[in-house]
mmCIF file with all atom_site columns, C-alpha atoms in Angstrom:
data_model
loop_
_atom_site.group_PDB
_atom_site.id
_atom_site.type_symbol
_atom_site.label_atom_id
_atom_site.label_alt_id
_atom_site.label_comp_id
_atom_site.label_asym_id
_atom_site.label_entity_id
_atom_site.label_seq_id
_atom_site.pdbx_PDB_ins_code
_atom_site.Cartn_x
_atom_site.Cartn_y
_atom_site.Cartn_z
_atom_site.occupancy
_atom_site.B_iso_or_equiv
_atom_site.pdbx_formal_charge
_atom_site.auth_seq_id
_atom_site.auth_comp_id
_atom_site.auth_asym_id
_atom_site.auth_atom_id
_atom_site.pdbx_PDB_model_num
ATOM 1   C CA . UNK A 1 1   ? 2.753   -9.735  -5.434  1.00 0.00 ? 184 UNK A CA 1
ATOM 2   C CA . UNK A 1 2   ? 4.780   -6.666  -6.386  1.00 0.00 ? 185 UNK A CA 1
ATOM 3   C CA . UNK A 1 3   ? 4.808   -3.871  -3.807  1.00 0.00 ? 186 UNK A CA 1
ATOM 4   C CA . UNK A 1 4   ? 6.376   -0.472  -3.371  1.00 0.00 ? 187 UNK A CA 1
ATOM 5   C CA . UNK A 1 5   ? 6.739   0.257   0.342   1.00 0.00 ? 188 UNK A CA 1
ATOM 6   C CA . UNK A 1 6   ? 6.567   3.931   1.241   1.00 0.00 ? 189 UNK A CA 1
ATOM 7   C CA . UNK A 1 7   ? 9.381   5.433   3.292   1.00 0.00 ? 190 UNK A CA 1
ATOM 8   C CA . UNK A 1 8   ? 7.175   5.476   6.412   1.00 0.00 ? 191 UNK A CA 1
ATOM 9   C CA . UNK A 1 9   ? 6.876   1.670   6.408   1.00 0.00 ? 192 UNK A CA 1
ATOM 10  C CA . UNK A 1 10  ? 9.248   0.207   9.013   1.00 0.00 ? 193 UNK A CA 1
ATOM 11  C CA . UNK A 1 11  ? 12.308  -1.692  7.871   1.00 0.00 ? 194 UNK A CA 1
ATOM 12  C CA . UNK A 1 12  ? 11.192  -4.660  9.981   1.00 0.00 ? 195 UNK A CA 1
ATOM 13  C CA . UNK A 1 13  ? 7.923   -4.802  8.022   1.00 0.00 ? 196 UNK A CA 1
ATOM 14  C CA . UNK A 1 14  ? 9.785   -4.634  4.701   1.00 0.00 ? 197 UNK A CA 1
ATOM 15  C CA . UNK A 1 15  ? 12.128  -7.422  5.859   1.00 0.00 ? 198 UNK A CA 1
ATOM 16  C CA . UNK A 1 16  ? 9.180   -9.592  6.954   1.00 0.00 ? 199 UNK A CA 1
ATOM 17  C CA . UNK A 1 17  ? 7.435   -9.106  3.598   1.00 0.00 ? 200 UNK A CA 1
ATOM 18  C CA . UNK A 1 18  ? 10.586  -10.004 1.681   1.00 0.00 ? 201 UNK A CA 1
ATOM 19  C CA . UNK A 1 19  ? 11.124  -13.076 3.887   1.00 0.00 ? 202 UNK A CA 1
ATOM 20  C CA . UNK A 1 20  ? 7.545   -14.144 3.090   1.00 0.00 ? 203 UNK A CA 1
ATOM 21  C CA . UNK A 1 21  ? 8.346   -14.010 -0.630  1.00 0.00 ? 204 UNK A CA 1
ATOM 22  C CA . UNK A 1 22  ? 6.866   -10.660 -1.628  1.00 0.00 ? 205 UNK A CA 1
ATOM 23  C CA . UNK A 1 23  ? 8.672   -8.613  -4.285  1.00 0.00 ? 206 UNK A CA 1
ATOM 24  C CA . UNK A 1 24  ? 9.162   -5.368  -2.343  1.00 0.00 ? 207 UNK A CA 1
ATOM 25  C CA . UNK A 1 25  ? 10.884  -2.190  -3.458  1.00 0.00 ? 208 UNK A CA 1
ATOM 26  C CA . UNK A 1 26  ? 11.329  0.256   -0.552  1.00 0.00 ? 209 UNK A CA 1
ATOM 27  C CA . UNK A 1 27  ? 11.353  3.995   -1.143  1.00 0.00 ? 210 UNK A CA 1
ATOM 28  C CA . UNK A 1 28  ? 13.767  4.453   1.795   1.00 0.00 ? 211 UNK A CA 1
ATOM 29  C CA . UNK A 1 29  ? 16.332  2.502   -0.268  1.00 0.00 ? 212 UNK A CA 1
ATOM 30  C CA . UNK A 1 30  ? 15.372  3.564   -3.793  1.00 0.00 ? 213 UNK A CA 1
ATOM 31  C CA . UNK A 1 31  ? 14.277  7.204   -3.579  1.00 0.00 ? 214 UNK A CA 1
ATOM 32  C CA . UNK A 1 32  ? 14.506  8.586   -0.020  1.00 0.00 ? 215 UNK A CA 1
ATOM 33  C CA . UNK A 1 33  ? 12.725  11.864  0.606   1.00 0.00 ? 216 UNK A CA 1
ATOM 34  C CA . UNK A 1 34  ? 10.500  11.576  -2.480  1.00 0.00 ? 217 UNK A CA 1
ATOM 35  C CA . UNK A 1 35  ? 7.239   13.527  -2.553  1.00 0.00 ? 218 UNK A CA 1
ATOM 36  C CA . UNK A 1 36  ? 4.029   11.504  -2.183  1.00 0.00 ? 219 UNK A CA 1
ATOM 37  C CA . UNK A 1 37  ? 2.965   12.202  -5.782  1.00 0.00 ? 220 UNK A CA 1
ATOM 38  C CA . UNK A 1 38  ? 6.337   10.908  -7.032  1.00 0.00 ? 221 UNK A CA 1
ATOM 39  C CA . UNK A 1 39  ? 6.049   7.772   -4.898  1.00 0.00 ? 222 UNK A CA 1
ATOM 40  C CA . UNK A 1 40  ? 2.562   7.095   -6.259  1.00 0.00 ? 223 UNK A CA 1
ATOM 41  C CA . UNK A 1 41  ? 3.740   7.663   -9.846  1.00 0.00 ? 224 UNK A CA 1
ATOM 42  C CA . UNK A 1 42  ? 6.686   5.288   -9.337  1.00 0.00 ? 225 UNK A CA 1
ATOM 43  C CA . UNK A 1 43  ? 4.381   2.554   -8.009  1.00 0.00 ? 226 UNK A CA 1
ATOM 44  C CA . UNK A 1 44  ? 1.942   3.064   -10.887 1.00 0.00 ? 227 UNK A CA 1
ATOM 45  C CA . UNK A 1 45  ? 4.691   3.041   -13.510 1.00 0.00 ? 228 UNK A CA 1
ATOM 46  C CA . UNK A 1 46  ? 6.124   -0.205  -12.132 1.00 0.00 ? 229 UNK A CA 1
ATOM 47  C CA . UNK A 1 47  ? 2.734   -1.897  -11.726 1.00 0.00 ? 230 UNK A CA 1
ATOM 48  C CA . UNK A 1 48  ? 3.253   -2.207  -7.974  1.00 0.00 ? 231 UNK A CA 1
ATOM 49  C CA . UNK A 1 49  ? 0.766   -1.866  -5.139  1.00 0.00 ? 232 UNK A CA 1
ATOM 50  C CA . UNK A 1 50  ? 1.774   1.004   -2.884  1.00 0.00 ? 233 UNK A CA 1
ATOM 51  C CA . UNK A 1 51  ? 2.089   -0.010  0.778   1.00 0.00 ? 234 UNK A CA 1
ATOM 52  C CA . UNK A 1 52  ? 1.958   2.951   3.149   1.00 0.00 ? 235 UNK A CA 1
ATOM 53  C CA . UNK A 1 53  ? 1.010   4.175   6.610   1.00 0.00 ? 236 UNK A CA 1
ATOM 54  C CA . UNK A 1 54  ? 0.326   7.670   5.230   1.00 0.00 ? 237 UNK A CA 1
ATOM 55  C CA . UNK A 1 55  ? -3.374  8.539   4.873   1.00 0.00 ? 238 UNK A CA 1
ATOM 56  C CA . UNK A 1 56  ? -2.535  11.310  2.386   1.00 0.00 ? 239 UNK A CA 1
ATOM 57  C CA . UNK A 1 57  ? -2.464  8.707   -0.398  1.00 0.00 ? 240 UNK A CA 1
ATOM 58  C CA . UNK A 1 58  ? -6.219  8.277   0.016   1.00 0.00 ? 241 UNK A CA 1
ATOM 59  C CA . UNK A 1 59  ? -6.690  11.924  -0.821  1.00 0.00 ? 242 UNK A CA 1
ATOM 60  C CA . UNK A 1 60  ? -4.278  11.773  -3.767  1.00 0.00 ? 243 UNK A CA 1
ATOM 61  C CA . UNK A 1 61  ? -6.020  8.775   -5.328  1.00 0.00 ? 244 UNK A CA 1
ATOM 62  C CA . UNK A 1 62  ? -9.671  9.090   -4.406  1.00 0.00 ? 245 UNK A CA 1
ATOM 63  C CA . UNK A 1 63  ? -10.157 12.841  -4.156  1.00 0.00 ? 246 UNK A CA 1
ATOM 64  C CA . UNK A 1 64  ? -7.611  14.169  -6.659  1.00 0.00 ? 247 UNK A CA 1
ATOM 65  C CA . UNK A 1 65  ? -7.647  11.245  -9.096  1.00 0.00 ? 248 UNK A CA 1
ATOM 66  C CA . UNK A 1 66  ? -3.923  10.456  -9.288  1.00 0.00 ? 249 UNK A CA 1
ATOM 67  C CA . UNK A 1 67  ? -3.314  7.272   -11.256 1.00 0.00 ? 250 UNK A CA 1
ATOM 68  C CA . UNK A 1 68  ? -2.393  4.225   -9.191  1.00 0.00 ? 251 UNK A CA 1
ATOM 69  C CA . UNK A 1 69  ? -2.168  0.462   -9.498  1.00 0.00 ? 252 UNK A CA 1
ATOM 70  C CA . UNK A 1 70  ? -3.467  -0.126  -5.966  1.00 0.00 ? 253 UNK A CA 1
ATOM 71  C CA . UNK A 1 71  ? -2.902  1.332   -2.502  1.00 0.00 ? 254 UNK A CA 1
ATOM 72  C CA . UNK A 1 72  ? -2.644  -0.616  0.753   1.00 0.00 ? 255 UNK A CA 1
ATOM 73  C CA . UNK A 1 73  ? -2.883  1.563   3.865   1.00 0.00 ? 256 UNK A CA 1
ATOM 74  C CA . UNK A 1 74  ? -1.500  -0.060  7.020   1.00 0.00 ? 257 UNK A CA 1
ATOM 75  C CA . UNK A 1 75  ? -3.576  1.302   9.924   1.00 0.00 ? 258 UNK A CA 1
ATOM 76  C CA . UNK A 1 76  ? -1.850  -0.503  12.799  1.00 0.00 ? 259 UNK A CA 1
ATOM 77  C CA . UNK A 1 77  ? -0.200  2.379   14.654  1.00 0.00 ? 260 UNK A CA 1
ATOM 78  C CA . UNK A 1 78  ? -0.964  1.000   18.139  1.00 0.00 ? 261 UNK A CA 1
ATOM 79  C CA . UNK A 1 79  ? 0.757   -2.352  17.603  1.00 0.00 ? 262 UNK A CA 1
ATOM 80  C CA . UNK A 1 80  ? 4.402   -3.123  18.392  1.00 0.00 ? 263 UNK A CA 1
ATOM 81  C CA . UNK A 1 81  ? 6.656   -3.338  15.312  1.00 0.00 ? 264 UNK A CA 1
ATOM 82  C CA . UNK A 1 82  ? 6.833   -7.152  15.252  1.00 0.00 ? 265 UNK A CA 1
ATOM 83  C CA . UNK A 1 83  ? 3.051   -7.514  15.515  1.00 0.00 ? 266 UNK A CA 1
ATOM 84  C CA . UNK A 1 84  ? 2.536   -4.827  12.862  1.00 0.00 ? 267 UNK A CA 1
ATOM 85  C CA . UNK A 1 85  ? 4.900   -6.667  10.491  1.00 0.00 ? 268 UNK A CA 1
ATOM 86  C CA . UNK A 1 86  ? 3.212   -10.031 11.108  1.00 0.00 ? 269 UNK A CA 1
ATOM 87  C CA . UNK A 1 87  ? -0.287  -8.595  10.611  1.00 0.00 ? 270 UNK A CA 1
ATOM 88  C CA . UNK A 1 88  ? 0.776   -6.830  7.411   1.00 0.00 ? 271 UNK A CA 1
ATOM 89  C CA . UNK A 1 89  ? 2.247   -10.035 5.953   1.00 0.00 ? 272 UNK A CA 1
ATOM 90  C CA . UNK A 1 90  ? -0.837  -12.074 6.919   1.00 0.00 ? 273 UNK A CA 1
ATOM 91  C CA . UNK A 1 91  ? -3.197  -9.472  5.444   1.00 0.00 ? 274 UNK A CA 1
ATOM 92  C CA . UNK A 1 92  ? -1.251  -9.282  2.181   1.00 0.00 ? 275 UNK A CA 1
ATOM 93  C CA . UNK A 1 93  ? -1.262  -13.072 1.924   1.00 0.00 ? 276 UNK A CA 1
ATOM 94  C CA . UNK A 1 94  ? -5.043  -13.067 2.443   1.00 0.00 ? 277 UNK A CA 1
ATOM 95  C CA . UNK A 1 95  ? -5.460  -10.280 -0.113  1.00 0.00 ? 278 UNK A CA 1
ATOM 96  C CA . UNK A 1 96  ? -3.570  -12.242 -2.738  1.00 0.00 ? 279 UNK A CA 1
ATOM 97  C CA . UNK A 1 97  ? -3.775  -10.692 -6.188  1.00 0.00 ? 280 UNK A CA 1
ATOM 98  C CA . UNK A 1 98  ? -7.004  -8.795  -5.468  1.00 0.00 ? 281 UNK A CA 1
ATOM 99  C CA . UNK A 1 99  ? -5.373  -5.463  -4.629  1.00 0.00 ? 282 UNK A CA 1
ATOM 100 C CA . UNK A 1 100 ? -5.132  -4.046  -8.139  1.00 0.00 ? 283 UNK A CA 1
ATOM 101 C CA . UNK A 1 101 ? -7.504  -1.134  -8.697  1.00 0.00 ? 284 UNK A CA 1
ATOM 102 C CA . UNK A 1 102 ? -8.374  -1.000  -5.002  1.00 0.00 ? 285 UNK A CA 1
ATOM 103 C CA . UNK A 1 103 ? -7.747  1.121   -1.951  1.00 0.00 ? 286 UNK A CA 1
ATOM 104 C CA . UNK A 1 104 ? -7.178  -1.398  0.846   1.00 0.00 ? 287 UNK A CA 1
ATOM 105 C CA . UNK A 1 105 ? -6.960  -0.660  4.574   1.00 0.00 ? 288 UNK A CA 1
ATOM 106 C CA . UNK A 1 106 ? -5.296  -3.210  6.857   1.00 0.00 ? 289 UNK A CA 1
ATOM 107 C CA . UNK A 1 107 ? -6.615  -2.959  10.400  1.00 0.00 ? 290 UNK A CA 1
ATOM 108 C CA . UNK A 1 108 ? -5.902  -5.180  13.386  1.00 0.00 ? 291 UNK A CA 1
ATOM 109 C CA . UNK A 1 109 ? -8.993  -7.378  12.976  1.00 0.00 ? 292 UNK A CA 1
ATOM 110 C CA . UNK A 1 110 ? -10.151 -6.765  9.408   1.00 0.00 ? 293 UNK A CA 1
ATOM 111 C CA . UNK A 1 111 ? -9.204  -5.744  5.897   1.00 0.00 ? 294 UNK A CA 1
ATOM 112 C CA . UNK A 1 112 ? -11.350 -3.108  4.173   1.00 0.00 ? 295 UNK A CA 1
ATOM 113 C CA . UNK A 1 113 ? -11.309 -2.746  0.404   1.00 0.00 ? 296 UNK A CA 1
ATOM 114 C CA . UNK A 1 114 ? -12.728 -0.026  -1.792  1.00 0.00 ? 297 UNK A CA 1
ATOM 115 C CA . UNK A 1 115 ? -12.817 -0.984  -5.441  1.00 0.00 ? 298 UNK A CA 1
ATOM 116 C CA . UNK A 1 116 ? -12.261 1.833   -7.881  1.00 0.00 ? 299 UNK A CA 1
ATOM 117 C CA . UNK A 1 117 ? -13.674 1.693   -11.405 1.00 0.00 ? 300 UNK A CA 1
ATOM 118 C CA . UNK A 1 118 ? -10.308 2.579   -12.954 1.00 0.00 ? 301 UNK A CA 1
ATOM 119 C CA . UNK A 1 119 ? -6.980  3.674   -11.501 1.00 0.00 ? 302 UNK A CA 1
ATOM 120 C CA . UNK A 1 120 ? -7.492  6.973   -9.757  1.00 0.00 ? 303 UNK A CA 1
ATOM 121 C CA . UNK A 1 121 ? -11.186 7.279   -10.593 1.00 0.00 ? 304 UNK A CA 1
ATOM 122 C CA . UNK A 1 122 ? -13.730 6.549   -7.815  1.00 0.00 ? 305 UNK A CA 1
ATOM 123 C CA . UNK A 1 123 ? -16.643 4.333   -8.732  1.00 0.00 ? 306 UNK A CA 1
ATOM 124 C CA . UNK A 1 124 ? -19.792 6.385   -9.255  1.00 0.00 ? 307 UNK A CA 1
ATOM 125 C CA . UNK A 1 125 ? -22.877 5.540   -7.151  1.00 0.00 ? 308 UNK A CA 1
ATOM 126 C CA . UNK A 1 126 ? -25.809 4.237   -9.190  1.00 0.00 ? 309 UNK A CA 1
#
């Protein structure tokens, strides 16, 4: 799985993902201080899922229709860093290759996924 970790993702989480075999580019190393729209565009252009703790990416993708390959929101703010890293790795392993075209939320006890009909375009209710 190819991921682009947002700058807000802890270095310990990035290290744990890399140790687990994930191909992770980290904005803190590659493009520190980049605007959210630029981070999203970089992930899309590279065909990487964006891993973030920033809820603003939901608004950029779902509400404003920015193109994306997939977004994974880590909603584990109350956990210690080591537990957050372990839960993120386990959730990504469980997700496998099913993150493309989806907005995924990793929570402590579940993973929520919202499939989108095409990158950046919410599925229309029928």
